[in-house]
Tab-separated table of C-alpha atoms and ligand atoms in Angstrom:
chain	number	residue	atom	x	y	z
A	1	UNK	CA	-28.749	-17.529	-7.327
A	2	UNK	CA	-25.445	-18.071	-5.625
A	3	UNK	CA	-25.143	-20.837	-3.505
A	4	UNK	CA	-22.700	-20.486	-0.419
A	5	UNK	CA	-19.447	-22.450	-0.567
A	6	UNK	CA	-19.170	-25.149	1.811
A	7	UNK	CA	-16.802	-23.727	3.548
A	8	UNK	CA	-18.981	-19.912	4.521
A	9	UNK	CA	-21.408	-22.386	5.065
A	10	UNK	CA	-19.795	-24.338	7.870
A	11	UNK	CA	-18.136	-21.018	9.130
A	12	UNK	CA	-22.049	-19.858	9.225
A	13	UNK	CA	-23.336	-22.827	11.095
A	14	UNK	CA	-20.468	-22.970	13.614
A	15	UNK	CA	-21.372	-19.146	14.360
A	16	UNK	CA	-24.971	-19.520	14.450
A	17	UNK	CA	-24.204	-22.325	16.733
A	18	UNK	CA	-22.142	-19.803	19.039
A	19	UNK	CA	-25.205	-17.597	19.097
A	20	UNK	CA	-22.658	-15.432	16.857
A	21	UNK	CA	-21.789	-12.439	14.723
A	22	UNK	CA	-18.805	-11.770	13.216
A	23	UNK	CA	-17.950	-10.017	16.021
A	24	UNK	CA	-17.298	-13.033	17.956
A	25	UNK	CA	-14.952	-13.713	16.152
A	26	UNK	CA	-12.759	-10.463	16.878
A	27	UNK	CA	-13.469	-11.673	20.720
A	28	UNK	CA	-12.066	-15.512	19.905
A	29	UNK	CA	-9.010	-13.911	17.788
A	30	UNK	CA	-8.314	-11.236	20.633
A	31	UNK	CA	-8.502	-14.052	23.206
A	32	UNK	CA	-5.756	-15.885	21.312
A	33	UNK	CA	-3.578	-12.879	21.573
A	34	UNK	CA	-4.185	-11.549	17.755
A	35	UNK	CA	-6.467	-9.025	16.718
A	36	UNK	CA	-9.128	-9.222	13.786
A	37	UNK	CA	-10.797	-6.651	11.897
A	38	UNK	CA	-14.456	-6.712	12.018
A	39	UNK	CA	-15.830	-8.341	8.825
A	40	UNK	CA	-18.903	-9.881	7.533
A	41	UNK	CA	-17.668	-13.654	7.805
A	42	UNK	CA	-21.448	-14.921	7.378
A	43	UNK	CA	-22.662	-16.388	3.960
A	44	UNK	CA	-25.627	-14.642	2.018
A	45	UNK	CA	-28.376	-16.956	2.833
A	46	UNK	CA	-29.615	-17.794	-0.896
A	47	UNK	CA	-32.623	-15.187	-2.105
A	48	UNK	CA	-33.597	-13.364	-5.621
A	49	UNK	CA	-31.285	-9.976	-4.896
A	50	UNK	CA	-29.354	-9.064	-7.286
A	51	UNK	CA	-26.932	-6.967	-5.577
A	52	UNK	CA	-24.960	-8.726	-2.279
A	53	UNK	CA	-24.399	-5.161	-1.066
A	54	UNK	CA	-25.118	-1.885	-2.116
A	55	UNK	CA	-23.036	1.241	-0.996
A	56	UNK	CA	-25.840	4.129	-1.603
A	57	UNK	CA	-25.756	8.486	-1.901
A	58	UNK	CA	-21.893	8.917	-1.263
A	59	UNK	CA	-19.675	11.020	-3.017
A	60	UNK	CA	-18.194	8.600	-5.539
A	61	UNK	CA	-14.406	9.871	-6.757
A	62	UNK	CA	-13.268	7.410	-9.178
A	63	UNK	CA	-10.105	9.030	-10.888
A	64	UNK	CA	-9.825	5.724	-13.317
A	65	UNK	CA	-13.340	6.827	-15.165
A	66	UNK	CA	-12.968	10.548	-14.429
A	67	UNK	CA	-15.862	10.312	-12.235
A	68	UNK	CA	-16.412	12.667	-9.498
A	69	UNK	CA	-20.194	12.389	-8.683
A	70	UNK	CA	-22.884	11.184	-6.282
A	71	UNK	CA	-23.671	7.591	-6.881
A	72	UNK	CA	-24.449	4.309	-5.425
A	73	UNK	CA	-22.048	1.390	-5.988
A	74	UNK	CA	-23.533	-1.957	-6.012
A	75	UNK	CA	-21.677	-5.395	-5.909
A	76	UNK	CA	-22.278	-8.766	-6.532
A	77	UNK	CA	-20.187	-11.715	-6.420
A	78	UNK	CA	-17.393	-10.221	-5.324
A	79	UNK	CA	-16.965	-7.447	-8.693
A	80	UNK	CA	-18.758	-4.206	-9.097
A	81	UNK	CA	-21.859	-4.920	-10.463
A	82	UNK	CA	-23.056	-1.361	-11.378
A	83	UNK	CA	-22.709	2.259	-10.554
A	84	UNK	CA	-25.788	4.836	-11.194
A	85	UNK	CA	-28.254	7.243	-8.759
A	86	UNK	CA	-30.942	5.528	-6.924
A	87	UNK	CA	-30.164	1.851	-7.083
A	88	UNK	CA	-32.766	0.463	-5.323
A	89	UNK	CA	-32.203	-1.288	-2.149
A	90	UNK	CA	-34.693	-3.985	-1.795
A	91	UNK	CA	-32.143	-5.765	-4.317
A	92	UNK	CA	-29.328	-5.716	-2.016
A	93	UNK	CA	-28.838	-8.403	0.825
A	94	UNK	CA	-26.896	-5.143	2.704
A	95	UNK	CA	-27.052	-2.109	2.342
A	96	UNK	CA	-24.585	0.475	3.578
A	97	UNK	CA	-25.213	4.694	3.829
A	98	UNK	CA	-22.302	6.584	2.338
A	99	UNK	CA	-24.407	9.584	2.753
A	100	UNK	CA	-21.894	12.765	3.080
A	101	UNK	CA	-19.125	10.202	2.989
A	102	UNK	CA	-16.518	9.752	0.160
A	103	UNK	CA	-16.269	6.300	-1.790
A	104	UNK	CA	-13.567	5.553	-4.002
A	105	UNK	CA	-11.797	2.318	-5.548
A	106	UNK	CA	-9.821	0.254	-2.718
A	107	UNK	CA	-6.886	2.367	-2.117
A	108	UNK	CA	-3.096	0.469	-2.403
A	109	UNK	CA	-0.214	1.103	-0.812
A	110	UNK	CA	2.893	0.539	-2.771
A	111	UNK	CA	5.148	0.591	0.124
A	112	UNK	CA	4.340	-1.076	3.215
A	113	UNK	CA	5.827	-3.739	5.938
A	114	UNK	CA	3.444	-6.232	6.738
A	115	UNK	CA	5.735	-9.548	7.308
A	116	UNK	CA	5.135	-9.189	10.881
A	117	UNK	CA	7.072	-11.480	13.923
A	118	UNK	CA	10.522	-11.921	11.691
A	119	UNK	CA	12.931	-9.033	12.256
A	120	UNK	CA	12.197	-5.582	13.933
A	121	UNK	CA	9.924	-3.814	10.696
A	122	UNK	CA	6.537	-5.800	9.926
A	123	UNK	CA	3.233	-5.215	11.444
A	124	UNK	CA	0.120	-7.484	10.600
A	125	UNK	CA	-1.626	-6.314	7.388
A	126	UNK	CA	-5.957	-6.504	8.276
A	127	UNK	CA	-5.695	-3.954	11.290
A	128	UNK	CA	-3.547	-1.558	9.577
A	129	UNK	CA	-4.953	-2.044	6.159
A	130	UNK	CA	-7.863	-3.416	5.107
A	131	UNK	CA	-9.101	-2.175	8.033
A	132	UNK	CA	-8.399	1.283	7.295
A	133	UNK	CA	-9.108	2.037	3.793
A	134	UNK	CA	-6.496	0.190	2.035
A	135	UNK	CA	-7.441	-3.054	-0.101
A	136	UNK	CA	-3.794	-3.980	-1.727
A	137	UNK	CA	-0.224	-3.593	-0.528
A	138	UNK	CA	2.961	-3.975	-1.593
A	139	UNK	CA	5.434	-5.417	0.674
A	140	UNK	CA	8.417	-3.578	-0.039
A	141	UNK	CA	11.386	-6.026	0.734
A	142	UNK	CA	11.117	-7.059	4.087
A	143	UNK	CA	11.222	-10.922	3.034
A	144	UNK	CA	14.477	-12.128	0.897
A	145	UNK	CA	14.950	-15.345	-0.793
A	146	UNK	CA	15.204	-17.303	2.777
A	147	UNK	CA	11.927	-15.691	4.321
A	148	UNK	CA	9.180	-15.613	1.641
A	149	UNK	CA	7.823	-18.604	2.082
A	150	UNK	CA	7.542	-18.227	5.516
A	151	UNK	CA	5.925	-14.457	4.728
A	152	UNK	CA	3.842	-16.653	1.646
A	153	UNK	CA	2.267	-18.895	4.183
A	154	UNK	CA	1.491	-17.718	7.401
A	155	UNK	CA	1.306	-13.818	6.640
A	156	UNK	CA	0.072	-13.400	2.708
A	157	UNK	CA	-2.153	-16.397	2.142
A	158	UNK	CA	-3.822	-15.669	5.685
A	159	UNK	CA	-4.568	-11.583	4.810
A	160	UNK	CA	-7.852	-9.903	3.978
A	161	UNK	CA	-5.963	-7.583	3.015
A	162	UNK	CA	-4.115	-7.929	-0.559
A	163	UNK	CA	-0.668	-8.572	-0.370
A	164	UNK	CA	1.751	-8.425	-3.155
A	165	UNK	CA	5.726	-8.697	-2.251
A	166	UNK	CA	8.385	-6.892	-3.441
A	167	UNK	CA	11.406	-9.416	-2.723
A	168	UNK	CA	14.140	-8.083	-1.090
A	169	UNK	CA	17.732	-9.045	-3.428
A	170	UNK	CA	19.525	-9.579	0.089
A	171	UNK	CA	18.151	-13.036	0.656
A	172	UNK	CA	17.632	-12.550	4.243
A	173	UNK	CA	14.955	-9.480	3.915
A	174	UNK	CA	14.816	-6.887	6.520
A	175	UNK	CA	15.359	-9.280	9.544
A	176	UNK	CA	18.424	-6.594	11.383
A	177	UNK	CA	17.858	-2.885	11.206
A	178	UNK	CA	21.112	-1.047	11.136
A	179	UNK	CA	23.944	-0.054	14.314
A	180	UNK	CA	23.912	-1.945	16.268
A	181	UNK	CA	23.067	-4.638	13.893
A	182	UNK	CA	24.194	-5.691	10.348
A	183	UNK	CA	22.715	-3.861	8.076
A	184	UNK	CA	21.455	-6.388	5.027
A	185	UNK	CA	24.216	-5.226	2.195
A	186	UNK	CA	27.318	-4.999	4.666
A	187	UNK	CA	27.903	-8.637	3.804
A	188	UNK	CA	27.564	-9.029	-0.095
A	189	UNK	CA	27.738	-12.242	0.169
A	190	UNK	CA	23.851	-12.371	0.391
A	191	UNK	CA	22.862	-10.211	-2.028
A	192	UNK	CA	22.551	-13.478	-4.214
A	193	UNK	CA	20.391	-11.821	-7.906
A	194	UNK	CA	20.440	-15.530	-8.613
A	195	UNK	CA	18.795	-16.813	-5.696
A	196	UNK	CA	16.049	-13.978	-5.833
A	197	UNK	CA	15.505	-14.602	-9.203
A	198	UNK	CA	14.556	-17.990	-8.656
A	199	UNK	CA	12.291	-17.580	-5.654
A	200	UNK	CA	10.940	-14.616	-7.823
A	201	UNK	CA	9.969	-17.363	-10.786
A	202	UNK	CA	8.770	-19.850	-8.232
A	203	UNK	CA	6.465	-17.199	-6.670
A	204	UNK	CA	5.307	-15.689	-10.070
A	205	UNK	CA	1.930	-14.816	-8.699
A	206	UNK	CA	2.540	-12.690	-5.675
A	207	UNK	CA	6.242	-11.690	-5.924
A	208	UNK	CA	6.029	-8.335	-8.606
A	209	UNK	CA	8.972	-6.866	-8.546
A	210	UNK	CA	12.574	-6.477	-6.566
A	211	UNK	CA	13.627	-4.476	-3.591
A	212	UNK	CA	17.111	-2.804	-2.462
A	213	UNK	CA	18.019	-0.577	0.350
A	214	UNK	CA	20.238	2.117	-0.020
A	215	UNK	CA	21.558	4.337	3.151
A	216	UNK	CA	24.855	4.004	4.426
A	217	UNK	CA	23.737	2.442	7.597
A	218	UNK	CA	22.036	-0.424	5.909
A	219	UNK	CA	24.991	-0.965	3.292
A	220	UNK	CA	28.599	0.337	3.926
A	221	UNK	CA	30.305	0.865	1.216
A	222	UNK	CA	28.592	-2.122	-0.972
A	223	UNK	CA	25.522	0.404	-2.473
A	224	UNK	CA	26.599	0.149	-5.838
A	225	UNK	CA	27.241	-3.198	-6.214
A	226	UNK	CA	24.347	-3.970	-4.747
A	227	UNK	CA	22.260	-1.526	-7.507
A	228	UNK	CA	24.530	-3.708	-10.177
A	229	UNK	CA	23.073	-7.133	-8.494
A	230	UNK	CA	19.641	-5.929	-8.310
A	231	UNK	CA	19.832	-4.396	-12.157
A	232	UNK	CA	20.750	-8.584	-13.311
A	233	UNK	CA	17.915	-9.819	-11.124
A	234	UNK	CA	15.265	-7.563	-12.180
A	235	UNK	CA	16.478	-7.947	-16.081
A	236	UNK	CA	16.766	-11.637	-15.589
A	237	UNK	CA	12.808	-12.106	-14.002
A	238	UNK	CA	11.644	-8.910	-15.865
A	239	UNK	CA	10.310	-7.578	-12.736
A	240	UNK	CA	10.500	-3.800	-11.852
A	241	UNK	CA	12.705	-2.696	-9.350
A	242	UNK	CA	11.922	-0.286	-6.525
A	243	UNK	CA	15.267	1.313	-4.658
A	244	UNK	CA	14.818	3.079	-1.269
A	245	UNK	CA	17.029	6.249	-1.205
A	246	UNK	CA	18.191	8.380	1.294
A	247	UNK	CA	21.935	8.835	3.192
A	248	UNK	CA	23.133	6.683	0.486
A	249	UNK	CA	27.198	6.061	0.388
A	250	UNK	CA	26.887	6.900	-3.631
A	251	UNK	CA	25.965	9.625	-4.991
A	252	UNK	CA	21.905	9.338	-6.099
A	253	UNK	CA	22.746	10.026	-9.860
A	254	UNK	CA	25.183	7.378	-9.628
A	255	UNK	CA	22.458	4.780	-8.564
A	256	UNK	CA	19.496	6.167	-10.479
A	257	UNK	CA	21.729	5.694	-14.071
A	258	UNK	CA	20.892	2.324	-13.964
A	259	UNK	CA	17.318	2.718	-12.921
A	260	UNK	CA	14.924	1.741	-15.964
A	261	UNK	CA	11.558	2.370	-17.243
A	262	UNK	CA	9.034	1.461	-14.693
A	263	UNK	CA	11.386	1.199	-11.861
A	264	UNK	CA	10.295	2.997	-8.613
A	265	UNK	CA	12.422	5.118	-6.412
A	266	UNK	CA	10.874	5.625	-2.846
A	267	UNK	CA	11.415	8.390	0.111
A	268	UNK	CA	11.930	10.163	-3.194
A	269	UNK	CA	11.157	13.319	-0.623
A	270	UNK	CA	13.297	12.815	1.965
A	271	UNK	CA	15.622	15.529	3.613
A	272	UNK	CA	18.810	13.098	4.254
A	273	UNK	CA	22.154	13.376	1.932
A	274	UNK	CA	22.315	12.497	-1.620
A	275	UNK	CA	18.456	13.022	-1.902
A	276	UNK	CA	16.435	14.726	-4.808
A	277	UNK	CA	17.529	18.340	-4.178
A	278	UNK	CA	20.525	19.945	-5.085
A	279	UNK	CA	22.285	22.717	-2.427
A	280	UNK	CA	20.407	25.375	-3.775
A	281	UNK	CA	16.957	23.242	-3.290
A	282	UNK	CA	16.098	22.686	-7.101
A	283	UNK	CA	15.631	19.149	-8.425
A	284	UNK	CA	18.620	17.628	-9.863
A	285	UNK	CA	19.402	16.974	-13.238
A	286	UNK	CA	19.827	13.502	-13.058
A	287	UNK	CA	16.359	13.288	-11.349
A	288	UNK	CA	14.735	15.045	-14.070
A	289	UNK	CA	16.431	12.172	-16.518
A	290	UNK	CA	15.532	9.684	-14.708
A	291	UNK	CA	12.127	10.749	-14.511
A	292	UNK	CA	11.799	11.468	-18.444
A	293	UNK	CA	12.935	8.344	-18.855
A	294	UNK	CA	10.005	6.410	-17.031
A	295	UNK	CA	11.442	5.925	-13.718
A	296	UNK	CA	8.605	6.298	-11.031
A	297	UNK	CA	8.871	8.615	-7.923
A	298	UNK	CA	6.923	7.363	-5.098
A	299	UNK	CA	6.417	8.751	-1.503
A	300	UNK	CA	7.292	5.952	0.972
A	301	UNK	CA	6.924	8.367	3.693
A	302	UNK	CA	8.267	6.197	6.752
A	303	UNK	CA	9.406	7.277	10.506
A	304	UNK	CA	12.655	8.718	8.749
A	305	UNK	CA	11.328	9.797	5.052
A	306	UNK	CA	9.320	12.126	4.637
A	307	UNK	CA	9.970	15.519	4.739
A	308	UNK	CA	7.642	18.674	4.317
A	309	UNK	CA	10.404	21.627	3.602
A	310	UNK	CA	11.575	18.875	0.673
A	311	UNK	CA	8.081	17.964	-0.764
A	312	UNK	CA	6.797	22.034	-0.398
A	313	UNK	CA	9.717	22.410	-2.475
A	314	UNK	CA	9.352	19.708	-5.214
A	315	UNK	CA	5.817	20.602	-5.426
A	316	UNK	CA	7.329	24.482	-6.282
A	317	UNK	CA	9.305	23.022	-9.314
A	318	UNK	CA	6.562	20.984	-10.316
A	319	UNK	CA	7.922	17.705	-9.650
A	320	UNK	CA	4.822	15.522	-7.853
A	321	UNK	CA	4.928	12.590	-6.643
A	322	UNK	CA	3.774	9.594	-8.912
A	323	UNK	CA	2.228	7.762	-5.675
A	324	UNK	CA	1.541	8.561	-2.609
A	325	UNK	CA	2.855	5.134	-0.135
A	326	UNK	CA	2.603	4.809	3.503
A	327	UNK	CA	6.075	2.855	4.175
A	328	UNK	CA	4.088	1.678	7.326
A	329	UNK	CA	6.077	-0.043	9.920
A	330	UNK	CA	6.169	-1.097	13.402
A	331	UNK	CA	8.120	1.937	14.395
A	332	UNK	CA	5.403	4.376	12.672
A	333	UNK	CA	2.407	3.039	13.108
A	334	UNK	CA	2.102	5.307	16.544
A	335	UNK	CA	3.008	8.078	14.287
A	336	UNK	CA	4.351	10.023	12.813
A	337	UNK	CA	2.608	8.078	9.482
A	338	UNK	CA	-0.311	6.028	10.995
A	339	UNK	CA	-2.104	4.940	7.869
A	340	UNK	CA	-1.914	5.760	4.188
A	341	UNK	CA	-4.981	7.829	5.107
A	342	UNK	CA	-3.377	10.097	7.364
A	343	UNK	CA	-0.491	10.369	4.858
A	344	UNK	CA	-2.997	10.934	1.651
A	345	UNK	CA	-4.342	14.047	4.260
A	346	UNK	CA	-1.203	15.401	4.278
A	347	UNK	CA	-0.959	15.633	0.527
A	348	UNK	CA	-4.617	17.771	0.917
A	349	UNK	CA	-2.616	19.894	3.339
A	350	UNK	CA	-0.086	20.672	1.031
A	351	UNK	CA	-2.602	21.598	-1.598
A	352	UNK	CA	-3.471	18.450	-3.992
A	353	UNK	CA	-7.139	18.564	-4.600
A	354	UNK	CA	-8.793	15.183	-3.227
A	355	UNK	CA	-9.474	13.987	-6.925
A	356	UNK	CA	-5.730	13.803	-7.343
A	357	UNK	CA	-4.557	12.311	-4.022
A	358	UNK	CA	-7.325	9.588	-4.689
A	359	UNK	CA	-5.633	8.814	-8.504
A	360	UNK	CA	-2.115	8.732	-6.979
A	361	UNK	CA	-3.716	5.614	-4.698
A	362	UNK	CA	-5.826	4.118	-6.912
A	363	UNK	CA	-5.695	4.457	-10.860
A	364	UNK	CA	-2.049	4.838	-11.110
A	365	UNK	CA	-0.437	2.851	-8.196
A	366	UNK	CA	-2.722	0.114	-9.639
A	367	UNK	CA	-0.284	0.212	-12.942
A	368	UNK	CA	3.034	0.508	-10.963
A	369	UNK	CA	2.754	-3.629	-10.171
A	370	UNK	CA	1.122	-6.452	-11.871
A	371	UNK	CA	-1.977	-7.521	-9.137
A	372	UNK	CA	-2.752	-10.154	-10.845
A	373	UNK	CA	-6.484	-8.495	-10.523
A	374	UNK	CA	-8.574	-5.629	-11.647
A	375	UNK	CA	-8.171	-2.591	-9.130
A	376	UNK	CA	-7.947	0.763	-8.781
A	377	UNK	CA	-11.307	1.748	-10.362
A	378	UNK	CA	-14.998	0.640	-10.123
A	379	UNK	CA	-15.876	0.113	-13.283
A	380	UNK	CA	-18.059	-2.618	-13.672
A	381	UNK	CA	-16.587	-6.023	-13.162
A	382	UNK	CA	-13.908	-4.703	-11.383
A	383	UNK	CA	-13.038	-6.160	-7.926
A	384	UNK	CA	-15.447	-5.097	-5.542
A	385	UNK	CA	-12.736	-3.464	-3.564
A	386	UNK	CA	-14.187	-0.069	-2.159
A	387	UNK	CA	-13.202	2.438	0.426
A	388	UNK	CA	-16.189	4.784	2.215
A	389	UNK	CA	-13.670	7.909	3.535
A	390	UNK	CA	-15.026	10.628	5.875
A	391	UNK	CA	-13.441	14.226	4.714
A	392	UNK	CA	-13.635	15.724	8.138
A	393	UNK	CA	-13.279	19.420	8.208
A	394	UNK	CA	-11.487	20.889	11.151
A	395	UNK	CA	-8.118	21.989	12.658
A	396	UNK	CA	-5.706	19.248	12.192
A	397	UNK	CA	-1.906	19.197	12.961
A	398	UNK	CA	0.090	17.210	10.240
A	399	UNK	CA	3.730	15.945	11.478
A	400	UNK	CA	6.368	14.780	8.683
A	401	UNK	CA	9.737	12.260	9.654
A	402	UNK	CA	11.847	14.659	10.971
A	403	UNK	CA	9.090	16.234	13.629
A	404	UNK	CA	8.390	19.216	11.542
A	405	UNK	CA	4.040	20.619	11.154
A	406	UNK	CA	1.837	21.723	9.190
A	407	UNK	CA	-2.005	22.346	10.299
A	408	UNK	CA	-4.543	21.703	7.807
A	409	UNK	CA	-8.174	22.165	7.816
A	410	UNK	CA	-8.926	18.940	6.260
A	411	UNK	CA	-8.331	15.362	7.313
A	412	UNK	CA	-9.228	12.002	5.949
A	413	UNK	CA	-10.534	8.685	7.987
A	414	UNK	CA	-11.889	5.267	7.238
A	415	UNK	CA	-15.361	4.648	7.601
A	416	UNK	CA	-15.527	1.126	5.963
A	417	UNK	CA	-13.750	-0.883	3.488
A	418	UNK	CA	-15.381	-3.618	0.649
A	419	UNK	CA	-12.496	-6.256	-0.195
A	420	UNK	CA	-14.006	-8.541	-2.418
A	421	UNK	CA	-17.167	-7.965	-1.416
A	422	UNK	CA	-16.753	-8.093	2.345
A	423	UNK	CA	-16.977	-5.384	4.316
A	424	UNK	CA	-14.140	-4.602	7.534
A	425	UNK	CA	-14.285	-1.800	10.063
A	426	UNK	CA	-11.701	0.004	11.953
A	427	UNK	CA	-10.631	-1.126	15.172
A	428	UNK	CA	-11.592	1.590	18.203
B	1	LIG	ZN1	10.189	0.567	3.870
């Protein structure tokens, strides 16, 4: 039997006190000015059920164990205890239908913004994530050397929502956007491999890998040297490095030669110069290399990266993404992306079967970065990190970074997320 901690157990008093649900507790955060997911703050009171929830009759697609199936999920103690048909529910202290609704491993988002109130990019994590489907993120870059601990304390250590950080090599993040601002590399003085490299070691267990930048706008003529800088700090930490591409000064094949095994290039589909395409539309050569080579391609779809005449055309040659990211931001969050969600639904659109969308979220983005946890699957003793997804059939108008459509007949939205065994709702 598990006891509660004392710390659920005063949080339980002082709401039972209030007369409360957790939902008081969205009214006291929105009161203060921030907003809350829904979640189920309360403490199991102590009883003989085995399970501490039980997720029953959905459509379970779990591309990690090949499993595409009805079944009910249980969990207890924060893992997945077991999967299997009728689990019965007089063993579970809740119980949740996922009748007609899809339930898959937590889904992560390898490219997201969620440093939120330093510079112009991040937004706050629970609402957009948890909240919505997605149980681990990647914060690609937006704190550098001089930020994370800032982003380590008030942002990741406060977060339903799992937050892993890619540090940005320019030691002052992502706090200017571009014209009329500086943009991060058109000083090289601080793009400092040394410095990241030692915040990197001192923040071993949430700081996974490096990030760099690379459009004109953000770096002058400095690109290169900034790829070189990156290339010592991520071979000094041995960290992976993700580069963002897209109007770069250099030519991409330039850059992408010293991209290495398990690096990650993202906006890989992007319609700006120097991009994956060559003029007559066909993937370059030096993309295919890099690619053979074990260099990852991931989405990173963004209010300026994502474009549907480039990915219809990848998808032509064959040449799929490896994930599927959100690159949410303040600036998209209204749209054109929304949620990783929305942007998985475009993927359906375009003609990926659901299975596969759900692996390029789950089971592989899961072995792009080191967690630090079991995810991506719900095998048992995994973390109980679920996502219930309604497939809503319909007519649905799609709209990619530079304003271009497509209409689909099929559209995915959250219905509820398990993070550790908790369960969070989306906001109206
Ligand atoms: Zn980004």
């Amino acid at each position: 039997m598990r006891q509660p901690s004392l710390l659920q157990e005063i949080s339980r008093r002082a709401l039972l006190a209030r007369g409360g649900t957790s939902l008081l507790l969205g009214a006291s955060a929105r009161a203060a000015g921030t907003t809350v997911p829904r979640s189920s703050a309360e403490a199991p009171e102590p009883d003989n059920k085995s399970f501490d929830l039980l997720i029953k009759g959905g459509k379970v697609i779990d591309p990690s164990q090949n499993l595409e199936d009805l079944s009910d999920v249980a969990i207890a103690g924060g893992k997945i205890a077991r999967l299997g048909r009728d689990l019965p529910s007089q063993q579970a202290r809740q119980v949740i239908d996922a009748s007609s609704k899809i339930v898959t491993p937590g889904l992560i988002d390898l490219h997201t913004h969620v440093f939120p109130y330093v510079g112009p990019y991040g937004i706050e994590p629970d609402p957009y994530c948890v909240s919505r489907g997605v149980t681990s993120v990647i914060d690609a870059g937006t704190s550098g050397a001089f930020t994370f601990p800032a982003f380590r304390k008030f942002t990741i250590s406060q977060a339903a929502t799992r937050v892993r950080a890619l540090l940005h090599v320019v030691s002052l993040g992502m706090v200017a956007g571009s014209t009329p601002n500086m943009g991060e590399l058109e000083d090289l003085r601080y793009c400092d491999p040394k410095l990241a490299v030692e915040t990197a070691e001192e923040n071993r267990d949430l700081i996974v890998g490096f990030k760099i930048r690379f459009s004109e706008h953000y770096t002058g003529p400095n690109d290169l040297e900034g790829m070189k800088r990156a290339r010592v700090a991520a071979d000094e930490a041995r960290l992976p490095l993700m580069i963002h591409i897209g109007g770069s000064f250099t030519p991409l094949g330039d850059l992408l030669a010293l991209m290495k095994k398990g690096d990650v290039v993202t906006h890989t589909f992007n319609s700006r110069p120097h991009g994956v395409l060559d003029a007559a539309g066909k993937v370059t050569p030096e993309v295919r290399a890099a690619r053979e080579r074990g260099v990852l391609f991931d989405v990173g779809h963004g209010a300026g990266s994502f474009s549907f005449d480039v990915m219809e055309k990848c998808l032509r040659e064959g040449f799929l993404p490896d994930t599927i990211s959100s690159d949410l931001y303040t600036a998209n969050i209204q749209g054109p992306v929304y949620d990783l969600v929305t942007t998985l639904s475009k993927f359906l659109t375009l003609g990926m079967s659901l299975p596969e969308v759900v692996n390029l979220s789950t089971a592989k983005a899961a072995r792009v970065f080191n967690f630090g946890a079991e995810i991506g699957t719900l095998r048992p003793g995994a973390e109980a990190d679920v996502s219930v997804l309604d497939l809503r059939e319909g007519e649905f108008t799609f709209t990619d970074a530079d304003g271009k459509t497509r209409s689909g007949r099929k559209r995915l939205f959250p219905v509820v997320t398990v993070r550790g065994g908790k369960t969070f709702y989306p906001s109206a």
